[in-house]
Amino acid sequence: GDIQTTAASSVLELLSVDVAMVTVFDDRRHILPPTVADIAAVPLKAPALSRAVKPLVASIQPSQPLAISRLRTEMPKIARATGLQSLLGVPIVLRDGQIGIIWAGYRSERDWQAREISLLSIFANQLSQTIARARLLHIEQERRQVADTLRETAQMFTRLRTVEGIYELIFDQLERVLDFDTASLMLRRDDRVFVIGGRGFAPDAQITDLSFALSDDANLRNVVETKRPMVLDDAQLHPNFVVVPETEHIHGWIAAPLLVDDDVIGLLCVDSKNVGAYDEEAANITFALASQAAQALRNARLYAEVTQLNADLEQRVLERTAELQEEQDRLRAVHAITLELTATLELQPTLNRALELAADAVDARRGSIMLRETNSLDLICRAVLNSEGLAETTDIRMDFGQSGGLVGWVMQSGDAVCIPDVRTDPRWHQDESRAGDVRSVIAAPLLMQDGPLGVLMLSSPRPDFFREAQVQLLTTIANEIAIVLHNATLYNIISELANEKGTAEAQQREENSKNQAILSSLGEGVIVLDEEQQVVLFNPAAEMMLGIPSSYITGQSLEYLLEFPDPSGNAIRAGQMYEGINQGLVALVEQSKNYNRMLSLPSPGQTIAMNFAPWVGPRGATFGSVVVLRDVTREIESDRAKRDFISSVSHELRTPLTSIKGYVDLLLLGAAGPVAESQLSFLNVVKNNANRLMDLINDILEIGRIDSDKIQLTFEPVDIREIFTDVLQTLRVQIDRKAMIASVEVADDVPEVTADMRRMTQVVLNLASNAVKYTFPEGRFMMRSFLNPAGMLQIDVEDSGVGISVEDQRNLFRRFQRFDNPLRDEAGGTGLGLSIAKSFVELHGGEMWVTSEPGQGSTFSFIIPVTQPELVDSD
Ligand code: ADP
């Protein structure tokens, strides 16, 4: 515009014309508003002049300036319209095209000279250069503005967070870079695009209701598929253009894809009423804007998602906080309940308080706690809330019919329940609560590991009184109550046990003092030792007997005896005491049964019978050993005196008896003259009885020797076969008299043994003579000898005689024992033989036993070692 004005005034001056005008064409040779310079006071109106000269435009070619000298005659119309008399028009040519015309006019007729024409032509030429430059500048400026707009848009987009804001911005920016009548933004979902915003449409156009199927709209589909913008010069003429009421005005048209990561998320359409309004460049600008919008849209979407996410999170945080608050309240309630409940361990107060607290926690005024009876499994109502909301102790057996009711259900399922209206719940049993008008109920089981202890139930006469959220609270409280109940029950058991234990301890103490009294007054000495041989008890009798004070040895090891300062100066005594007791203890452990032994002590001479027994506690545990001491010195002495007396008497008897026997024999031999038949039988009676008396005396003397350990065995090699022969020889008369069958059996491997020949013979003779004596005539008896599996010499003497009852077998080897049997009187005897025989066998280190059955016969057996090594070097 400025260039045109300057140009017009320059022409006015240069050519001294009245009027100058510059008209410029646009791209399509439309004449743009002209600029006029006029020297007149009332200048020509540019539009009027432009309109007037319009018909001349076509006749002015680049090479042909138009020069009219007499307008009035040649073109009267123009002359009339403009008041000009002469007109000169020179084309403005830029490169190959005419871009405008520069006019000069006079209000008088004038013959245009060649100089004027060429001057204007030169000027026009210069003007064209200037315009070209200006246009370039303008394009440059426009481009810069587009670039600026795009950059600015990009920046703004990045700040925009709402989708709506983005539409507005897109349209705003679009307005800055392109002329359009309407524009619309569409978003694509699969095969459809939806119009989500528009600009320039009539307010009632409702374009955001529009959507197009891509399959129906080939143009839009083309843009989506090619991902390139598309320009139409005249959409209405295009066969594919979809015309709806809102698109009827559209001629010039651009559609650009909204591309995000190669994905077409929508379209931006720019519409113009003008045919050919847009070119490729406009399309590219739209595309660039659309791309930025797409990016922004995606960001906005992401942002929206993130925002939504944030909002969700925030919401959830809020909800959780509320939950936590509730949880905290619940915990606080539970904590308070626990605190209060654990204050006492008594069952009933605990139950009552628990019920009250639970009711408080859910605002209930009614409720009860029912507990299962341990043995019957019946439910007993233990506590009920009264009208003041206080718990009362009750003891009501509950019966909810066959189904068990709601309480039965809770017990069985182990679940808590909240029932908004019992009238609509089939589990509810009419009599389930004592109050008739119960409408809503909340109940929880009192759960322990091994099943529910009972049920805590709270109720209300109003329906929907309890909230589902309170179920959790009640469950927690019920669990607490269950634990406390469990503890209370446990406590009851423990306190009962403790009472029992107290009684037991009192009894124990009493028992102990009794035992103490008994032990103190006991005539027997008692020493109790623990497993480490520490003396635990040493009673007064033991003190007296051993001459050791209890205070010295109690609490000490038994070995401490060795250090006892013996007042008599004879240290051997305490030493022997220790030795004797210690050996007894060792034997006790080895034999693991009660054990007896004698203890002989010197200065003063004492014989003490010691009885060792394990100290056995309850359940068979061994704590140590008990030694019972009995001072048998006196008994031993009197026994010895008795034995001495008997043996000296026996000795004294033997001498006269020997002479009696001798003289009877002499008389029988007729040394004192003939003996009559009747005298002979008398003398034989005397002889037999003298023999028996002699046997008795010999036996008694032998016993005496055995008892006083005066037997000296004389070992020598002994052949058992010889003994058997000897014995048979001795018994020949009796065997024959009874017509008995006697036999002998000696195994080939039986060796000579080391033994006392005389004593062995005596043993075998005793057994064999018993076998003959206690067997009926014509019976059998047998003597057998062999080596037993242990390598000892065994001798059996077997008979088919009267036998011995099991009862009698037990006392068989005791002195003066003679048993009832049919041959007893006929056999005669002292009852000492077996006891002496057994002693002899034992002196040889052997054993003797019997097997017998009454009426069937007996077998007496004994074993002795083949050699006597340990006695070889004895005195
Ligand atoms: P005595 O034979 O002198 O009576 P013993 O000590 O030899 O004394 O025997 C004790 C008692 O054992 C006998 O009185 C007798 O009752 C019983 N006895 C011994 N040997 C036999 C036997 N072989 N058969 C049955 N009883 C016997």
PDB file of N, CA, C and O in Angstrom, residues 727-728 731 735 740 762-774 781 783 797 799:
ATOM      1  N   VAL A 727      30.496-145.304  96.463  1.00  0.00           N
ATOM      2  CA  VAL A 727      29.161-145.076  97.004  1.00  0.00           C
ATOM      3  C   VAL A 727      28.294-146.306  96.795  1.00  0.00           C
ATOM      4  O   VAL A 727      27.582-146.754  97.703  1.00  0.00           O
ATOM      5  N   LEU A 728      28.362-146.871  95.559  1.00  0.00           N
ATOM      6  CA  LEU A 728      27.563-148.068  95.290  1.00  0.00           C
ATOM      7  C   LEU A 728      27.939-149.192  96.252  1.00  0.00           C
ATOM      8  O   LEU A 728      27.068-149.886  96.788  1.00  0.00           O
ATOM      9  N   LEU A 731      26.434-148.589  99.615  1.00  0.00           N
ATOM     10  CA  LEU A 731      24.982-148.726  99.695  1.00  0.00           C
ATOM     11  C   LEU A 731      24.503-150.101  99.230  1.00  0.00           C
ATOM     12  O   LEU A 731      23.303-150.363  99.194  1.00  0.00           O
ATOM     13  N   ILE A 735      20.601-151.389  98.810  1.00  0.00           N
ATOM     14  CA  ILE A 735      20.059-151.541  97.454  1.00  0.00           C
ATOM     15  C   ILE A 735      19.520-152.943  97.252  1.00  0.00           C
ATOM     16  O   ILE A 735      18.382-153.129  96.800  1.00  0.00           O
ATOM     17  N   MET A 740      16.489-152.850  94.430  1.00  0.00           N
ATOM     18  CA  MET A 740      16.450-151.698  93.530  1.00  0.00           C
ATOM     19  C   MET A 740      17.413-151.863  92.370  1.00  0.00           C
ATOM     20  O   MET A 740      18.383-152.577  92.455  1.00  0.00           O
ATOM     21  N   GLN A 762      31.241-137.816 100.390  1.00  0.00           N
ATOM     22  CA  GLN A 762      30.181-137.626 101.373  1.00  0.00           C
ATOM     23  C   GLN A 762      28.930-137.025 100.706  1.00  0.00           C
ATOM     24  O   GLN A 762      27.808-137.442 100.992  1.00  0.00           O
ATOM     25  N   VAL A 763      29.151-136.064  99.810  1.00  0.00           N
ATOM     26  CA  VAL A 763      28.026-135.411  99.125  1.00  0.00           C
ATOM     27  C   VAL A 763      27.281-136.441  98.272  1.00  0.00           C
ATOM     28  O   VAL A 763      26.060-136.578  98.367  1.00  0.00           O
ATOM     29  N   VAL A 764      28.022-137.161  97.441  1.00  0.00           N
ATOM     30  CA  VAL A 764      27.382-138.117  96.534  1.00  0.00           C
ATOM     31  C   VAL A 764      26.703-139.220  97.343  1.00  0.00           C
ATOM     32  O   VAL A 764      25.570-139.616  97.053  1.00  0.00           O
ATOM     33  N   LEU A 765      27.376-139.626  98.424  1.00  0.00           N
ATOM     34  CA  LEU A 765      26.805-140.681  99.266  1.00  0.00           C
ATOM     35  C   LEU A 765      25.493-140.210  99.883  1.00  0.00           C
ATOM     36  O   LEU A 765      24.494-140.933  99.885  1.00  0.00           O
ATOM     37  N   ASN A 766      25.487-138.962 100.341  1.00  0.00           N
ATOM     38  CA  ASN A 766      24.264-138.419 100.940  1.00  0.00           C
ATOM     39  C   ASN A 766      23.121-138.431  99.937  1.00  0.00           C
ATOM     40  O   ASN A 766      22.020-138.875 100.233  1.00  0.00           O
ATOM     41  N   LEU A 767      23.414-137.956  98.713  1.00  0.00           N
ATOM     42  CA  LEU A 767      22.357-137.903  97.697  1.00  0.00           C
ATOM     43  C   LEU A 767      21.890-139.301  97.319  1.00  0.00           C
ATOM     44  O   LEU A 767      20.690-139.575  97.237  1.00  0.00           O
ATOM     45  N   ALA A 768      22.868-140.190  97.132  1.00  0.00           N
ATOM     46  CA  ALA A 768      22.533-141.559  96.713  1.00  0.00           C
ATOM     47  C   ALA A 768      21.769-142.285  97.816  1.00  0.00           C
ATOM     48  O   ALA A 768      20.763-142.963  97.552  1.00  0.00           O
ATOM     49  N   SER A 769      22.190-142.049  99.085  1.00  0.00           N
ATOM     50  CA  SER A 769      21.503-142.769 100.157  1.00  0.00           C
ATOM     51  C   SER A 769      20.084-142.234 100.311  1.00  0.00           C
ATOM     52  O   SER A 769      19.153-142.997 100.572  1.00  0.00           O
ATOM     53  N   ASN A 770      19.896-140.884 100.104  1.00  0.00           N
ATOM     54  CA  ASN A 770      18.531-140.345 100.098  1.00  0.00           C
ATOM     55  C   ASN A 770      17.704-140.984  98.995  1.00  0.00           C
ATOM     56  O   ASN A 770      16.542-141.326  99.195  1.00  0.00           O
ATOM     57  N   ALA A 771      18.312-141.140  97.812  1.00  0.00           N
ATOM     58  CA  ALA A 771      17.592-141.724  96.681  1.00  0.00           C
ATOM     59  C   ALA A 771      17.130-143.142  97.023  1.00  0.00           C
ATOM     60  O   ALA A 771      15.993-143.511  96.713  1.00  0.00           O
ATOM     61  N   VAL A 772      17.979-143.883  97.703  1.00  0.00           N
ATOM     62  CA  VAL A 772      17.602-145.244  98.080  1.00  0.00           C
ATOM     63  C   VAL A 772      16.535-145.209  99.169  1.00  0.00           C
ATOM     64  O   VAL A 772      15.548-145.938  99.122  1.00  0.00           O
ATOM     65  N   LYS A 773      16.749-144.283 100.133  1.00  0.00           N
ATOM     66  CA  LYS A 773      15.840-144.220 101.281  1.00  0.00           C
ATOM     67  C   LYS A 773      14.434-143.828 100.851  1.00  0.00           C
ATOM     68  O   LYS A 773      13.453-144.357 101.351  1.00  0.00           O
ATOM     69  N   TYR A 774      14.357-142.851  99.915  1.00  0.00           N
ATOM     70  CA  TYR A 774      13.015-142.315  99.589  1.00  0.00           C
ATOM     71  C   TYR A 774      12.465-142.879  98.293  1.00  0.00           C
ATOM     72  O   TYR A 774      11.714-142.226  97.581  1.00  0.00           O
ATOM     73  N   PHE A 781      17.404-146.177  90.725  1.00  0.00           N
ATOM     74  CA  PHE A 781      18.126-144.918  90.919  1.00  0.00           C
ATOM     75  C   PHE A 781      19.377-144.928  90.083  1.00  0.00           C
ATOM     76  O   PHE A 781      19.917-145.969  89.741  1.00  0.00           O
ATOM     77  N   MET A 783      23.092-142.703  88.931  1.00  0.00           N
ATOM     78  CA  MET A 783      24.062-141.616  89.125  1.00  0.00           C
ATOM     79  C   MET A 783      24.691-141.320  87.782  1.00  0.00           C
ATOM     80  O   MET A 783      25.097-142.222  87.063  1.00  0.00           O
ATOM     81  N   VAL A 797      21.810-137.164  90.562  1.00  0.00           N
ATOM     82  CA  VAL A 797      21.406-138.408  91.220  1.00  0.00           C
ATOM     83  C   VAL A 797      19.894-138.475  91.095  1.00  0.00           C
ATOM     84  O   VAL A 797      19.172-137.664  91.669  1.00  0.00           O
ATOM     85  N   ASP A 799      16.161-140.537  91.050  1.00  0.00           N
ATOM     86  CA  ASP A 799      15.466-141.733  91.563  1.00  0.00           C
ATOM     87  C   ASP A 799      14.032-141.741  91.086  1.00  0.00           C
ATOM     88  O   ASP A 799      13.535-140.747  90.559  1.00  0.00           O
TER      89      ASP A 799
END
